[in-house]
Amino acid sequence: MNSVIVLPIDFQMAEMGESSFTVYPVILKDDSELILVDCGYPNFMAKIEGAMNKLNMSLAQLTKIIITHHDHDHMGALSEIKERYPSVEILCSKEEAPYITGKSKSLRLLQAEAIQDSLPEGEKEGGKAFQDFIASIKSVDNITEINCGDTFSWCGGVDVVDTKGHMPGHISLYVRNEKTLIAGDALVVENGKLCMAMPQFLLNAQDAQDSVKRLMRYDIEKIICYHGGIYDTDVRKSLFEVIDGFSNKR
């Protein structure tokens, strides 16, 4: 049986204050594969395991982990899971591979370092703490590179979609039978509305806008955003509204 399963993870982190947050990794499940898409912050393995156990699944059953991009909240627990379950195959785009394997310095860290001196005095300490946090993310070896435009047989057919912008190698996944887009950070849901991710985290705004326009090629009825969860209200119209907003911001 083919399934796309959203795995809400509720958490609090000292680095982010006392507020509660939720992220939404996704499980792709069929008769031969159990695939986790993105894996949260460092030390999230137990949280993911607990969420999977509630659905009668476990990390020990994982065959693959797909990382949409190398931000700390998407690959933070990757090394922890890989160390415990070394047979799990790790997949990412070839553009993201150098950052996930640690061969190249995190682009998010480079961004944070570049703006450090311009921060107000009251924010400099927090900026440095954020840099230290990103720098602490552990890399992994032995990954499988995939390409935008690739199609895999999982769950009846999954397309790898080029959604660069947030990161240069950011990918999303389109599950054909479910007409579902696993968006990563290409889009978010805020206050019930489909939106672009926070602009301060876009490494290339034009690429990000072009990526949303490319999504119009797909027959999407549901979008799963890593931040915000499921969006399934007149998706095509909502995508048009996001695109219309680009010209209004010029």
mmCIF file of C-alpha atoms in Angstrom:
data_model
loop_
_atom_site.group_PDB
_atom_site.id
_atom_site.type_symbol
_atom_site.label_atom_id
_atom_site.label_comp_id
_atom_site.label_asym_id
_atom_site.label_seq_id
_atom_site.Cartn_x
_atom_site.Cartn_y
_atom_site.Cartn_z
ATOM 1 C CA MET A 1 0.000 0.000 0.000
ATOM 2 C CA ASN A 2 1.338 3.419 -0.990
ATOM 3 C CA SER A 3 1.207 6.137 1.617
ATOM 4 C CA VAL A 4 2.375 9.690 2.201
ATOM 5 C CA ILE A 5 2.404 10.209 5.961
ATOM 6 C CA VAL A 6 2.971 13.550 7.655
ATOM 7 C CA LEU A 7 4.962 13.253 10.872
ATOM 8 C CA PRO A 8 4.369 16.339 13.054
ATOM 9 C CA ILE A 9 7.165 16.914 15.575
ATOM 10 C CA ASP A 10 6.403 19.329 18.430
ATOM 11 C CA PHE A 11 9.368 20.742 20.314
ATOM 12 C CA GLN A 12 10.986 23.520 22.283
ATOM 13 C CA MET A 13 14.629 24.532 22.025
ATOM 14 C CA ALA A 14 16.679 26.655 24.383
ATOM 15 C CA GLU A 15 18.319 28.322 21.372
ATOM 16 C CA MET A 16 14.884 29.469 20.208
ATOM 17 C CA GLY A 17 13.463 30.674 23.521
ATOM 18 C CA GLU A 18 10.544 29.138 25.345
ATOM 19 C CA SER A 19 8.095 29.085 22.420
ATOM 20 C CA SER A 20 6.719 25.808 21.079
ATOM 21 C CA PHE A 21 7.294 24.883 17.447
ATOM 22 C CA THR A 22 6.220 22.143 15.068
ATOM 23 C CA VAL A 23 7.994 20.829 11.999
ATOM 24 C CA TYR A 24 6.554 18.370 9.516
ATOM 25 C CA PRO A 25 8.866 15.661 8.163
ATOM 26 C CA VAL A 26 7.204 13.193 5.810
ATOM 27 C CA ILE A 27 7.239 9.416 5.443
ATOM 28 C CA LEU A 28 6.903 7.749 2.033
ATOM 29 C CA LYS A 29 5.748 4.176 2.545
ATOM 30 C CA ASP A 30 5.098 1.393 0.077
ATOM 31 C CA ASP A 31 5.593 -2.367 -0.016
ATOM 32 C CA SER A 32 9.369 -2.134 -0.305
ATOM 33 C CA GLU A 33 10.400 1.306 0.954
ATOM 34 C CA LEU A 34 10.045 3.372 4.108
ATOM 35 C CA ILE A 35 11.562 6.779 3.369
ATOM 36 C CA LEU A 36 11.926 9.751 5.708
ATOM 37 C CA VAL A 37 12.021 13.189 4.088
ATOM 38 C CA ASP A 38 14.033 15.575 6.308
ATOM 39 C CA CYS A 39 14.881 14.778 9.906
ATOM 40 C CA GLY A 40 14.776 17.858 12.102
ATOM 41 C CA TYR A 41 17.241 19.471 14.466
ATOM 42 C CA PRO A 42 20.134 17.841 16.327
ATOM 43 C CA ASN A 43 18.996 15.344 18.961
ATOM 44 C CA PHE A 44 15.667 14.819 17.199
ATOM 45 C CA MET A 45 16.094 11.096 16.679
ATOM 46 C CA ALA A 46 14.074 10.180 19.778
ATOM 47 C CA LYS A 47 11.311 12.602 18.785
ATOM 48 C CA ILE A 48 11.088 11.110 15.302
ATOM 49 C CA GLU A 49 11.157 7.596 16.697
ATOM 50 C CA GLY A 50 8.340 8.434 19.106
ATOM 51 C CA ALA A 51 6.190 9.921 16.353
ATOM 52 C CA MET A 52 6.790 6.893 14.139
ATOM 53 C CA ASN A 53 6.027 4.452 16.966
ATOM 54 C CA LYS A 54 2.586 6.029 17.357
ATOM 55 C CA LEU A 55 1.929 5.011 13.753
ATOM 56 C CA ASN A 56 3.316 1.495 14.231
ATOM 57 C CA MET A 57 6.583 2.282 12.449
ATOM 58 C CA SER A 58 10.169 2.601 13.631
ATOM 59 C CA LEU A 59 13.447 4.100 12.473
ATOM 60 C CA ALA A 60 14.848 0.588 12.244
ATOM 61 C CA GLN A 61 12.532 0.036 9.256
ATOM 62 C CA LEU A 62 13.852 3.033 7.308
ATOM 63 C CA THR A 63 15.359 2.276 3.920
ATOM 64 C CA LYS A 64 16.204 5.841 2.921
ATOM 65 C CA ILE A 65 16.374 9.434 4.145
ATOM 66 C CA ILE A 66 15.977 12.265 1.641
ATOM 67 C CA ILE A 67 17.289 15.682 2.637
ATOM 68 C CA THR A 68 15.675 18.565 0.751
ATOM 69 C CA HIS A 69 18.555 20.926 1.656
ATOM 70 C CA HIS A 70 21.317 21.292 4.214
ATOM 71 C CA ASP A 71 19.756 23.706 6.714
ATOM 72 C CA HIS A 72 20.253 22.720 10.355
ATOM 73 C CA ASP A 73 16.554 22.034 10.969
ATOM 74 C CA HIS A 74 16.356 19.588 8.061
ATOM 75 C CA MET A 75 19.567 17.563 8.506
ATOM 76 C CA GLY A 76 20.321 18.155 12.194
ATOM 77 C CA ALA A 77 19.565 14.592 13.312
ATOM 78 C CA LEU A 78 20.969 12.938 10.185
ATOM 79 C CA SER A 79 24.322 11.842 11.616
ATOM 80 C CA GLU A 80 22.639 10.558 14.774
ATOM 81 C CA ILE A 81 20.247 8.384 12.768
ATOM 82 C CA LYS A 82 22.943 7.207 10.358
ATOM 83 C CA GLU A 83 25.226 6.218 13.233
ATOM 84 C CA ARG A 84 22.470 4.130 14.824
ATOM 85 C CA TYR A 85 21.179 2.712 11.535
ATOM 86 C CA PRO A 86 24.158 2.604 9.139
ATOM 87 C CA SER A 87 22.298 0.710 6.407
ATOM 88 C CA VAL A 88 19.967 3.660 5.752
ATOM 89 C CA GLU A 89 20.692 5.256 2.376
ATOM 90 C CA ILE A 90 20.978 9.065 2.400
ATOM 91 C CA LEU A 91 19.843 10.942 -0.713
ATOM 92 C CA CYS A 92 20.146 14.607 -1.654
ATOM 93 C CA SER A 93 20.700 16.753 -4.721
ATOM 94 C CA LYS A 94 24.218 16.848 -6.115
ATOM 95 C CA GLU A 95 24.315 20.595 -5.393
ATOM 96 C CA GLU A 96 23.604 20.033 -1.698
ATOM 97 C CA ALA A 97 25.911 17.038 -1.324
ATOM 98 C CA PRO A 98 29.131 18.980 -0.529
ATOM 99 C CA TYR A 99 27.428 20.728 2.392
ATOM 100 C CA ILE A 100 25.756 17.618 3.788
ATOM 101 C CA THR A 101 29.039 15.697 3.663
ATOM 102 C CA GLY A 102 30.966 18.606 5.190
ATOM 103 C CA LYS A 103 33.238 19.056 2.167
ATOM 104 C CA SER A 104 32.018 22.638 1.815
ATOM 105 C CA LYS A 105 31.101 25.141 4.505
ATOM 106 C CA SER A 106 27.394 25.592 5.204
ATOM 107 C CA LEU A 107 25.933 28.387 3.106
ATOM 108 C CA ARG A 108 23.706 29.324 6.031
ATOM 109 C CA LEU A 109 26.780 29.709 8.196
ATOM 110 C CA LEU A 110 28.465 31.852 5.552
ATOM 111 C CA GLN A 111 25.327 34.004 5.386
ATOM 112 C CA ALA A 112 25.252 34.407 9.167
ATOM 113 C CA GLU A 113 28.930 35.316 9.282
ATOM 114 C CA ALA A 114 28.507 37.856 6.484
ATOM 115 C CA ILE A 115 25.807 39.817 8.336
ATOM 116 C CA GLN A 116 27.334 39.564 11.819
ATOM 117 C CA ASP A 117 29.065 42.949 11.770
ATOM 118 C CA SER A 118 25.922 44.705 10.533
ATOM 119 C CA LEU A 119 23.742 43.412 13.370
ATOM 120 C CA PRO A 120 22.664 45.872 16.083
ATOM 121 C CA GLU A 121 24.819 45.558 19.199
ATOM 122 C CA GLY A 122 21.988 43.896 21.096
ATOM 123 C CA GLU A 123 21.767 41.115 18.484
ATOM 124 C CA LYS A 124 25.451 40.353 17.993
ATOM 125 C CA GLU A 125 25.629 37.812 20.813
ATOM 126 C CA GLY A 126 22.630 35.966 19.421
ATOM 127 C CA GLY A 127 24.126 36.084 15.947
ATOM 128 C CA LYS A 128 27.333 34.490 17.172
ATOM 129 C CA ALA A 129 25.374 31.816 19.069
ATOM 130 C CA PHE A 130 23.457 31.023 15.877
ATOM 131 C CA GLN A 131 26.734 30.618 13.993
ATOM 132 C CA ASP A 132 28.087 28.283 16.656
ATOM 133 C CA PHE A 133 24.879 26.249 16.495
ATOM 134 C CA ILE A 134 25.054 25.842 12.713
ATOM 135 C CA ALA A 135 28.748 24.982 12.905
ATOM 136 C CA SER A 136 27.952 22.190 15.374
ATOM 137 C CA ILE A 137 25.794 20.261 12.875
ATOM 138 C CA LYS A 138 27.504 16.974 12.061
ATOM 139 C CA SER A 139 27.990 15.908 8.467
ATOM 140 C CA VAL A 140 27.610 12.410 7.033
ATOM 141 C CA ASP A 141 29.514 10.390 4.435
ATOM 142 C CA ASN A 142 28.345 7.932 1.804
ATOM 143 C CA ILE A 143 25.386 9.752 0.327
ATOM 144 C CA THR A 144 23.585 9.137 -2.954
ATOM 145 C CA GLU A 145 23.243 12.135 -5.237
ATOM 146 C CA ILE A 146 19.990 12.587 -7.136
ATOM 147 C CA ASN A 147 19.080 15.056 -9.858
ATOM 148 C CA CYS A 148 16.161 17.356 -10.501
ATOM 149 C CA GLY A 149 13.964 15.651 -13.079
ATOM 150 C CA ASP A 150 14.688 12.170 -11.737
ATOM 151 C CA THR A 151 11.673 9.934 -11.232
ATOM 152 C CA PHE A 152 11.605 7.067 -8.753
ATOM 153 C CA SER A 153 9.124 4.215 -8.416
ATOM 154 C CA TRP A 154 8.413 4.813 -4.728
ATOM 155 C CA CYS A 155 4.707 5.057 -3.892
ATOM 156 C CA GLY A 156 3.734 4.668 -7.528
ATOM 157 C CA GLY A 157 6.011 7.423 -8.829
ATOM 158 C CA VAL A 158 7.906 10.305 -7.224
ATOM 159 C CA ASP A 159 9.437 13.179 -9.211
ATOM 160 C CA VAL A 160 12.398 15.195 -7.934
ATOM 161 C CA VAL A 161 11.476 18.860 -8.438
ATOM 162 C CA ASP A 162 13.944 21.721 -8.765
ATOM 163 C CA THR A 163 12.948 24.304 -6.138
ATOM 164 C CA LYS A 164 16.241 26.134 -5.695
ATOM 165 C CA GLY A 165 16.280 29.571 -4.110
ATOM 166 C CA HIS A 166 16.058 28.925 -0.393
ATOM 167 C CA MET A 167 19.255 26.985 -1.043
ATOM 168 C CA PRO A 168 20.878 26.497 -4.469
ATOM 169 C CA GLY A 169 20.284 22.742 -4.411
ATOM 170 C CA HIS A 170 16.893 22.718 -2.692
ATOM 171 C CA ILE A 171 14.580 19.995 -3.982
ATOM 172 C CA SER A 172 10.938 19.115 -3.470
ATOM 173 C CA LEU A 173 9.175 15.835 -4.210
ATOM 174 C CA TYR A 174 5.994 15.355 -6.236
ATOM 175 C CA VAL A 175 4.105 12.140 -5.458
ATOM 176 C CA ARG A 176 2.111 11.448 -8.594
ATOM 177 C CA ASN A 177 -0.619 9.127 -7.338
ATOM 178 C CA GLU A 178 -1.355 11.403 -4.395
ATOM 179 C CA LYS A 179 -1.038 14.658 -6.404
ATOM 180 C CA THR A 180 1.013 15.813 -3.431
ATOM 181 C CA LEU A 181 4.040 18.078 -3.269
ATOM 182 C CA ILE A 182 6.487 17.646 -0.396
ATOM 183 C CA ALA A 183 7.765 21.204 -0.486
ATOM 184 C CA GLY A 184 10.551 21.347 2.089
ATOM 185 C CA ASP A 185 11.131 25.081 2.518
ATOM 186 C CA ALA A 186 10.098 26.116 -0.987
ATOM 187 C CA LEU A 187 6.809 27.220 0.577
ATOM 188 C CA VAL A 188 5.404 27.600 4.089
ATOM 189 C CA VAL A 189 1.964 27.831 5.643
ATOM 190 C CA GLU A 190 1.493 30.856 7.888
ATOM 191 C CA ASN A 191 -1.830 31.610 9.588
ATOM 192 C CA GLY A 192 -3.565 29.236 7.215
ATOM 193 C CA LYS A 193 -2.121 30.909 4.110
ATOM 194 C CA LEU A 194 0.339 29.503 1.585
ATOM 195 C CA CYS A 195 3.430 31.754 1.394
ATOM 196 C CA MET A 196 7.064 31.935 0.403
ATOM 197 C CA ALA A 197 9.545 31.046 3.114
ATOM 198 C CA MET A 198 10.887 33.932 5.186
ATOM 199 C CA PRO A 199 12.759 36.231 2.776
ATOM 200 C CA GLN A 200 15.763 36.632 5.074
ATOM 201 C CA PHE A 201 16.508 32.946 4.551
ATOM 202 C CA LEU A 202 16.288 33.000 0.749
ATOM 203 C CA LEU A 203 19.780 32.805 -0.682
ATOM 204 C CA ASN A 204 18.444 33.729 -4.121
ATOM 205 C CA ALA A 205 14.996 35.353 -4.229
ATOM 206 C CA GLN A 206 14.695 35.243 -8.026
ATOM 207 C CA ASP A 207 15.470 31.507 -8.110
ATOM 208 C CA ALA A 208 12.903 30.940 -5.360
ATOM 209 C CA GLN A 209 10.235 32.807 -7.319
ATOM 210 C CA ASP A 210 11.060 30.918 -10.514
ATOM 211 C CA SER A 211 10.782 27.659 -8.567
ATOM 212 C CA VAL A 212 7.231 28.465 -7.456
ATOM 213 C CA LYS A 213 6.306 29.284 -11.050
ATOM 214 C CA ARG A 214 7.688 25.894 -12.113
ATOM 215 C CA LEU A 215 5.300 24.179 -9.701
ATOM 216 C CA MET A 216 2.399 25.247 -11.933
ATOM 217 C CA ARG A 217 3.440 22.460 -14.319
ATOM 218 C CA TYR A 218 2.272 19.875 -11.782
ATOM 219 C CA ASP A 219 -1.254 18.791 -10.918
ATOM 220 C CA ILE A 220 -0.969 19.518 -7.207
ATOM 221 C CA GLU A 221 -3.915 19.058 -4.852
ATOM 222 C CA LYS A 222 -1.959 19.007 -1.600
ATOM 223 C CA ILE A 223 1.253 20.660 -0.432
ATOM 224 C CA ILE A 224 3.122 19.513 2.657
ATOM 225 C CA CYS A 225 5.308 22.328 3.981
ATOM 226 C CA TYR A 226 8.041 21.553 6.491
ATOM 227 C CA HIS A 227 6.965 24.682 8.333
ATOM 228 C CA GLY A 228 3.192 24.864 8.537
ATOM 229 C CA GLY A 229 2.129 21.370 7.519
ATOM 230 C CA ILE A 230 -0.599 20.427 5.043
ATOM 231 C CA TYR A 231 -2.146 22.935 2.667
ATOM 232 C CA ASP A 232 -4.968 21.618 0.464
ATOM 233 C CA THR A 233 -7.326 24.556 -0.096
ATOM 234 C CA ASP A 234 -7.603 25.429 -3.799
ATOM 235 C CA VAL A 235 -3.891 24.872 -4.248
ATOM 236 C CA ARG A 236 -3.570 26.108 -7.821
ATOM 237 C CA LYS A 237 -5.340 29.380 -7.007
ATOM 238 C CA SER A 238 -3.146 29.799 -3.933
ATOM 239 C CA LEU A 239 0.018 29.254 -5.986
ATOM 240 C CA PHE A 240 -1.177 31.917 -8.433
ATOM 241 C CA GLU A 241 -1.664 34.285 -5.496
ATOM 242 C CA VAL A 242 1.879 33.617 -4.276
ATOM 243 C CA ILE A 243 3.189 34.314 -7.774
ATOM 244 C CA ASP A 244 1.089 37.485 -8.077
ATOM 245 C CA GLY A 245 2.695 38.673 -4.872
ATOM 246 C CA PHE A 246 6.119 38.691 -6.538
ATOM 247 C CA SER A 247 5.267 41.609 -8.818
ATOM 248 C CA ASN A 248 3.645 43.503 -5.945
ATOM 249 C CA LYS A 249 6.916 43.406 -3.999
ATOM 250 C CA ARG A 250 9.018 44.936 -6.780
#
